[in-house]
Short mmCIF file of C-alpha atoms in Angstrom, two decimals:
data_model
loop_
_atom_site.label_atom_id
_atom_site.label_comp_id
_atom_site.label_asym_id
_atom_site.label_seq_id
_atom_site.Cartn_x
_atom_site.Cartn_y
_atom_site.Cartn_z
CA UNK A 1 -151.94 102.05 11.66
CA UNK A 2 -153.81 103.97 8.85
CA UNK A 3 -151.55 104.90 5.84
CA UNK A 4 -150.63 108.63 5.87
CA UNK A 5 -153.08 111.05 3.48
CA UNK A 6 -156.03 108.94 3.61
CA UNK A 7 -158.84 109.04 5.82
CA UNK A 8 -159.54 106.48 8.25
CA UNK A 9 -162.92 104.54 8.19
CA UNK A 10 -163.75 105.47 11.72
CA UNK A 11 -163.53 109.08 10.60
CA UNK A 12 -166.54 108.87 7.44
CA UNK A 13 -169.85 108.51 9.07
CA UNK A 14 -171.76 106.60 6.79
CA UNK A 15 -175.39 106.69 8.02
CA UNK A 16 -174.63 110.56 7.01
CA UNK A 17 -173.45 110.35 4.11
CA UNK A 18 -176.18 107.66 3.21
CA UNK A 19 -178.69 110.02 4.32
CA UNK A 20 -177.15 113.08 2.13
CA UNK A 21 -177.79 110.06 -0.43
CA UNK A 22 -181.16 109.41 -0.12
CA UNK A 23 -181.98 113.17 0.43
CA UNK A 24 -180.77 113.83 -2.98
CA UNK A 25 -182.18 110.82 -4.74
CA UNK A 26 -185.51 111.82 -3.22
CA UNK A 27 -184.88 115.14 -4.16
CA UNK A 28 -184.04 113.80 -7.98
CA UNK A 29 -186.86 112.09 -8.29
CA UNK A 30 -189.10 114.56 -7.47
CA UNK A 31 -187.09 116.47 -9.72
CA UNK A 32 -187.57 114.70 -12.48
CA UNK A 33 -190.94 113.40 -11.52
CA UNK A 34 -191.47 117.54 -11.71
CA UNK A 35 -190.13 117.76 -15.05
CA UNK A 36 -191.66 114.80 -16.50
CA UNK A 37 -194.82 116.28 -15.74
CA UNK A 38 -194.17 119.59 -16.91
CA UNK A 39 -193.12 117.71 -19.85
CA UNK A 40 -196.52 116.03 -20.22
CA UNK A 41 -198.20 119.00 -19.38
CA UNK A 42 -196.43 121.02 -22.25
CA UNK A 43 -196.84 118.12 -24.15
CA UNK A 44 -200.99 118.15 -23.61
CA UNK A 45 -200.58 121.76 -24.25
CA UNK A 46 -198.96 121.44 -27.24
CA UNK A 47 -201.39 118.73 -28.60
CA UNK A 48 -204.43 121.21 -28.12
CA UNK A 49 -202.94 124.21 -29.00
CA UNK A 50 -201.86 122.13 -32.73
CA UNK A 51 -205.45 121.05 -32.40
CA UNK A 52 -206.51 124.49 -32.50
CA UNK A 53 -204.19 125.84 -35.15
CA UNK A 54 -204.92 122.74 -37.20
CA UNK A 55 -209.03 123.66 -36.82
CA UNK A 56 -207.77 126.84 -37.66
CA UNK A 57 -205.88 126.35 -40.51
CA UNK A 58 -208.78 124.12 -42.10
CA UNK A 59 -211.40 126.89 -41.21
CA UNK A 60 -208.46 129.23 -43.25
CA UNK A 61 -208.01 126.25 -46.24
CA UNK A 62 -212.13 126.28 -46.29
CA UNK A 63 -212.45 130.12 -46.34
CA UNK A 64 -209.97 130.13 -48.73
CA UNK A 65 -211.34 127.65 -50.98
CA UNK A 66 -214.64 129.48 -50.71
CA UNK A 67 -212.86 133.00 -51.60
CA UNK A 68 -211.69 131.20 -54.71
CA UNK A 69 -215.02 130.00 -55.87
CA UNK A 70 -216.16 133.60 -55.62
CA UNK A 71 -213.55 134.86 -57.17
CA UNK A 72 -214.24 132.85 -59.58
CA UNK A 73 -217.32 134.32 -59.86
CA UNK A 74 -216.90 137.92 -59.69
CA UNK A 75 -214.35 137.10 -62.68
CA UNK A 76 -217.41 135.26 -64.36
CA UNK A 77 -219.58 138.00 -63.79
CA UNK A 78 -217.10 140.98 -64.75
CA UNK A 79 -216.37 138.64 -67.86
CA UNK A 80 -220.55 138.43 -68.18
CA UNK A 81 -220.98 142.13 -67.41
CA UNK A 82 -217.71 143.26 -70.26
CA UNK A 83 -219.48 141.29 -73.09
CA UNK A 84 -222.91 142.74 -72.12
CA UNK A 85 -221.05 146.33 -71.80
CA UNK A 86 -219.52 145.62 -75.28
CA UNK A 87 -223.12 144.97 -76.29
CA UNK A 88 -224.31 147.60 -74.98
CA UNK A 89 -221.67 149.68 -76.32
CA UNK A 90 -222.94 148.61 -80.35
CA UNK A 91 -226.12 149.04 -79.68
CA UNK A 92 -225.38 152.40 -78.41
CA UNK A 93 -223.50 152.83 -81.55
CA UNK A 94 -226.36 151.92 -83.60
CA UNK A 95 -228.62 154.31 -82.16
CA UNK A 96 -226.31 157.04 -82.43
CA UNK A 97 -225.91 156.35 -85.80
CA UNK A 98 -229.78 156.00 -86.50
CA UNK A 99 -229.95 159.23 -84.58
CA UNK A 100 -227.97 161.05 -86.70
CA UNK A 101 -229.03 159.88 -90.29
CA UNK A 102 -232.68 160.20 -88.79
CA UNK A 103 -233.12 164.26 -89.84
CA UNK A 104 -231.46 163.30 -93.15
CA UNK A 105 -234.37 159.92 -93.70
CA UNK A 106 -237.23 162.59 -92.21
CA UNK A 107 -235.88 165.26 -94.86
CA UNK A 108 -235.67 163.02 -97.63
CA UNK A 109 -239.47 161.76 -96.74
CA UNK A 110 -240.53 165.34 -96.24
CA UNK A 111 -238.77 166.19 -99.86
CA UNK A 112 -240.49 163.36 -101.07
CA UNK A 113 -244.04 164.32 -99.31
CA UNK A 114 -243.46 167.59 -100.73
CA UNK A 115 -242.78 166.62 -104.29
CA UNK A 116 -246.12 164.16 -103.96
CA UNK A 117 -247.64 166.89 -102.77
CA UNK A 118 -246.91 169.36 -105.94
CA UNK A 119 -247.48 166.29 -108.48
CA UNK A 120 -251.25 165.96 -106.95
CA UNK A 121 -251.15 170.23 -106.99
CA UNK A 122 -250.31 170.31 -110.96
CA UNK A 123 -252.86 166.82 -111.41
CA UNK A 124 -255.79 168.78 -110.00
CA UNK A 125 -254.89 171.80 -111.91
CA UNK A 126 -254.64 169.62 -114.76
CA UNK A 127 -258.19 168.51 -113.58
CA UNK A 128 -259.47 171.94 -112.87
CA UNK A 129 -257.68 172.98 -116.60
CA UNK A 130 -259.59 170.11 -117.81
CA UNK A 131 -262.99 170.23 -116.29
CA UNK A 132 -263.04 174.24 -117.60
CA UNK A 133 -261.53 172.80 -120.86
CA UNK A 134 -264.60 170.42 -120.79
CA UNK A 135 -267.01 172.97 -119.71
CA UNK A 136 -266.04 175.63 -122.43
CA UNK A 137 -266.18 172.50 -125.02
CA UNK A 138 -269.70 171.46 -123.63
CA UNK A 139 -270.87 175.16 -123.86
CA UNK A 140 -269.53 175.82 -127.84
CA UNK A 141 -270.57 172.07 -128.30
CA UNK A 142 -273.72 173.11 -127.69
CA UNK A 143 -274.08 175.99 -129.26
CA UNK A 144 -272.52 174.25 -132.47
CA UNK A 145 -274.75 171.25 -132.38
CA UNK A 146 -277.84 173.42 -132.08
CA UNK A 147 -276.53 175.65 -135.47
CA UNK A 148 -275.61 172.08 -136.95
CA UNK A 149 -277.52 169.41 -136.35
CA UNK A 150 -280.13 169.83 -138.40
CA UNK A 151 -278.00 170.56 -141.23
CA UNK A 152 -275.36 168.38 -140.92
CA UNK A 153 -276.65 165.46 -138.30
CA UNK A 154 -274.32 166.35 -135.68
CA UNK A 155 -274.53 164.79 -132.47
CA UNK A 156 -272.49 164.71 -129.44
CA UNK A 157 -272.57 162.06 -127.12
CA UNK A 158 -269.79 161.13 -124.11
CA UNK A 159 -268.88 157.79 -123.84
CA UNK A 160 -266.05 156.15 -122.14
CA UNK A 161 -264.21 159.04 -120.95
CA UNK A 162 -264.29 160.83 -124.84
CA UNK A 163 -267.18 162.46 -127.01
CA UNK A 164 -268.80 160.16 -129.67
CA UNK A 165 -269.06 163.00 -132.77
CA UNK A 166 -271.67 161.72 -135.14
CA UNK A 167 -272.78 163.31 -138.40
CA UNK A 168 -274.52 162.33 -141.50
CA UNK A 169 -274.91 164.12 -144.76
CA UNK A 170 -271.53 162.92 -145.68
CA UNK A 171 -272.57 160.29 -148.67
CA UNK A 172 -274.63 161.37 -151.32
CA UNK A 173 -275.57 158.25 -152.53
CA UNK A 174 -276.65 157.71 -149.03
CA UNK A 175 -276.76 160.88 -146.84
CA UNK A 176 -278.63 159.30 -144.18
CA UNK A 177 -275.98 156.89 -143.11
CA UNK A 178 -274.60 157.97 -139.95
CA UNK A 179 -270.61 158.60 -139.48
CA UNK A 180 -268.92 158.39 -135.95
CA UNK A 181 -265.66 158.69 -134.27
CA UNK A 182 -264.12 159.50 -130.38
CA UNK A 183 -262.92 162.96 -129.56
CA UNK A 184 -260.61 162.57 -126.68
CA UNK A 185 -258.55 165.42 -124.38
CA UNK A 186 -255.23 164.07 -122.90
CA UNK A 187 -254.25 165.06 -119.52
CA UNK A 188 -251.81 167.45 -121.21
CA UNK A 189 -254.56 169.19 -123.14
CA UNK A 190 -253.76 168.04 -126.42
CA UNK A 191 -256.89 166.49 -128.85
CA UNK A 192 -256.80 163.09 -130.46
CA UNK A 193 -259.00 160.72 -132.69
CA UNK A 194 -260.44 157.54 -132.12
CA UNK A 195 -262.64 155.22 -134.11
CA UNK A 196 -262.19 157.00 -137.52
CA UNK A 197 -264.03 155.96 -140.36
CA UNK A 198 -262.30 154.14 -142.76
CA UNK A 199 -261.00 156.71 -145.47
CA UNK A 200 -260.87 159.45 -143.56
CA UNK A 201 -257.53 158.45 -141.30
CA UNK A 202 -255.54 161.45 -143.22
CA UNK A 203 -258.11 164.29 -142.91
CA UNK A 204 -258.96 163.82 -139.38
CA UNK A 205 -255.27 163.12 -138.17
CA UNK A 206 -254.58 167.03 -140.23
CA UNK A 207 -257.47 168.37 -138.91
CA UNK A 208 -256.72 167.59 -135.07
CA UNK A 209 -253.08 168.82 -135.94
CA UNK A 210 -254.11 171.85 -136.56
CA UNK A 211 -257.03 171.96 -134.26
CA UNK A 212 -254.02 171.54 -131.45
CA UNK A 213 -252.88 174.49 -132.99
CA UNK A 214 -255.46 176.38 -132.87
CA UNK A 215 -257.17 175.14 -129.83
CA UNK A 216 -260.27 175.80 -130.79
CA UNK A 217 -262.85 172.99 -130.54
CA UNK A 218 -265.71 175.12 -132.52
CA UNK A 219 -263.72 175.23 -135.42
CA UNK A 220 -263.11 171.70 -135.70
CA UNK A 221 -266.57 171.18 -135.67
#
């Protein structure tokens, strides 16, 4: 007899139950066979898809590496482009600065044209003064050496920019001995001597004092 609360071996059929045993090992295999290769599959999958973002990241670390070098660049070239603006800025300066003094230089010149211009104005009425001075002398010159000459030897030759005066009749031991000296007419108008005979320094220097005074060349004949 079978003890009481346990089942007998004639009631467990075992070619069932071994069945139900290899059903479900089959069936755990496959299973796992299913998840192994879901496993590899992710796996694969993963393994390209870190291929890809590893591509990518190095296309991203090159791009990146290249957006640097330009950078550095640009900052190069804005560095270049500030000191050549800075330049650019002095010079600017400087020409503004030329610009302004420029009517003040182009007065100044003009002042000094103009004052060039009124020194040759009073020279060639100096020269004008001078050549009617000259002509007015020639004239009573000429008059007065054709009254005197024969009396008094008088002759009137220009040389060297003056009048050579000569005249004899001035020794009586020896009136034919001729006497010269250089009448001269600054640019100022004013007479002076030259080449006075030796003795007659005195007289001649008061005669052409007052013949300034009097400025009149036909009495100092």
């Amino acid at each position: 007899m079978s003890s009481p609360g346990r089942p007998s071996t004639s009631s467990i059929d075992i070619q069932s139950l071994d069945a139900d045993l290899s059903r479900f090992r089959s069936q755990l295999d496959e299973w796992a066979d299913q998840v192994v290769a879901r496993t590899v599959a992710e796996k694969d999958n993963h393994l390209r898809v870190q291929g890809k973002l590893a591509e990518e990241i190095r296309a991203l670390e090159r791009e990146h590496q290249n957006l640097t070098e330009e950078a550095g660049r640009v900052r190069q070239r804005l560095l270049t482009e500030e000191e050549e603006e800075e330049d650019l800025r002095a010079a600017l300066a400087t020409l503004v600065e030329k610009q302004e003094t420029l009517p003040r230089l182009i007065s100044d010149v003009q002042a000094r044209v103009n004052e060039h211009a009124n020194r040759l104005h009073r020279k060639q009425a100096n020269v004008d003064s001078m050549a009617a001075i000259q002509t007015d002398m020639e004239r009573g010159l000429t008059k007065i050496l054709a009254t005197y000459s024969s009396r008094l030897g008088l002759s009137l030759t220009p040389k060297d920019g003056a009048i050579e005066i000569g005249f004899t009749q001035v020794s009586r031991e020896n009136p034919d001995k001729m006497y010269s000296m250089n009448l001269l007419i600054g640019d100022d108008g004013v007479y002076s001597v030259q080449k006075v005979p030796a003795g007659m320094e005195g007289t001649m220097r008061s005669l052409v004092e007052e013949l300034n005074e009097r400025n009149d060349l036909s009495w100092f004949v």
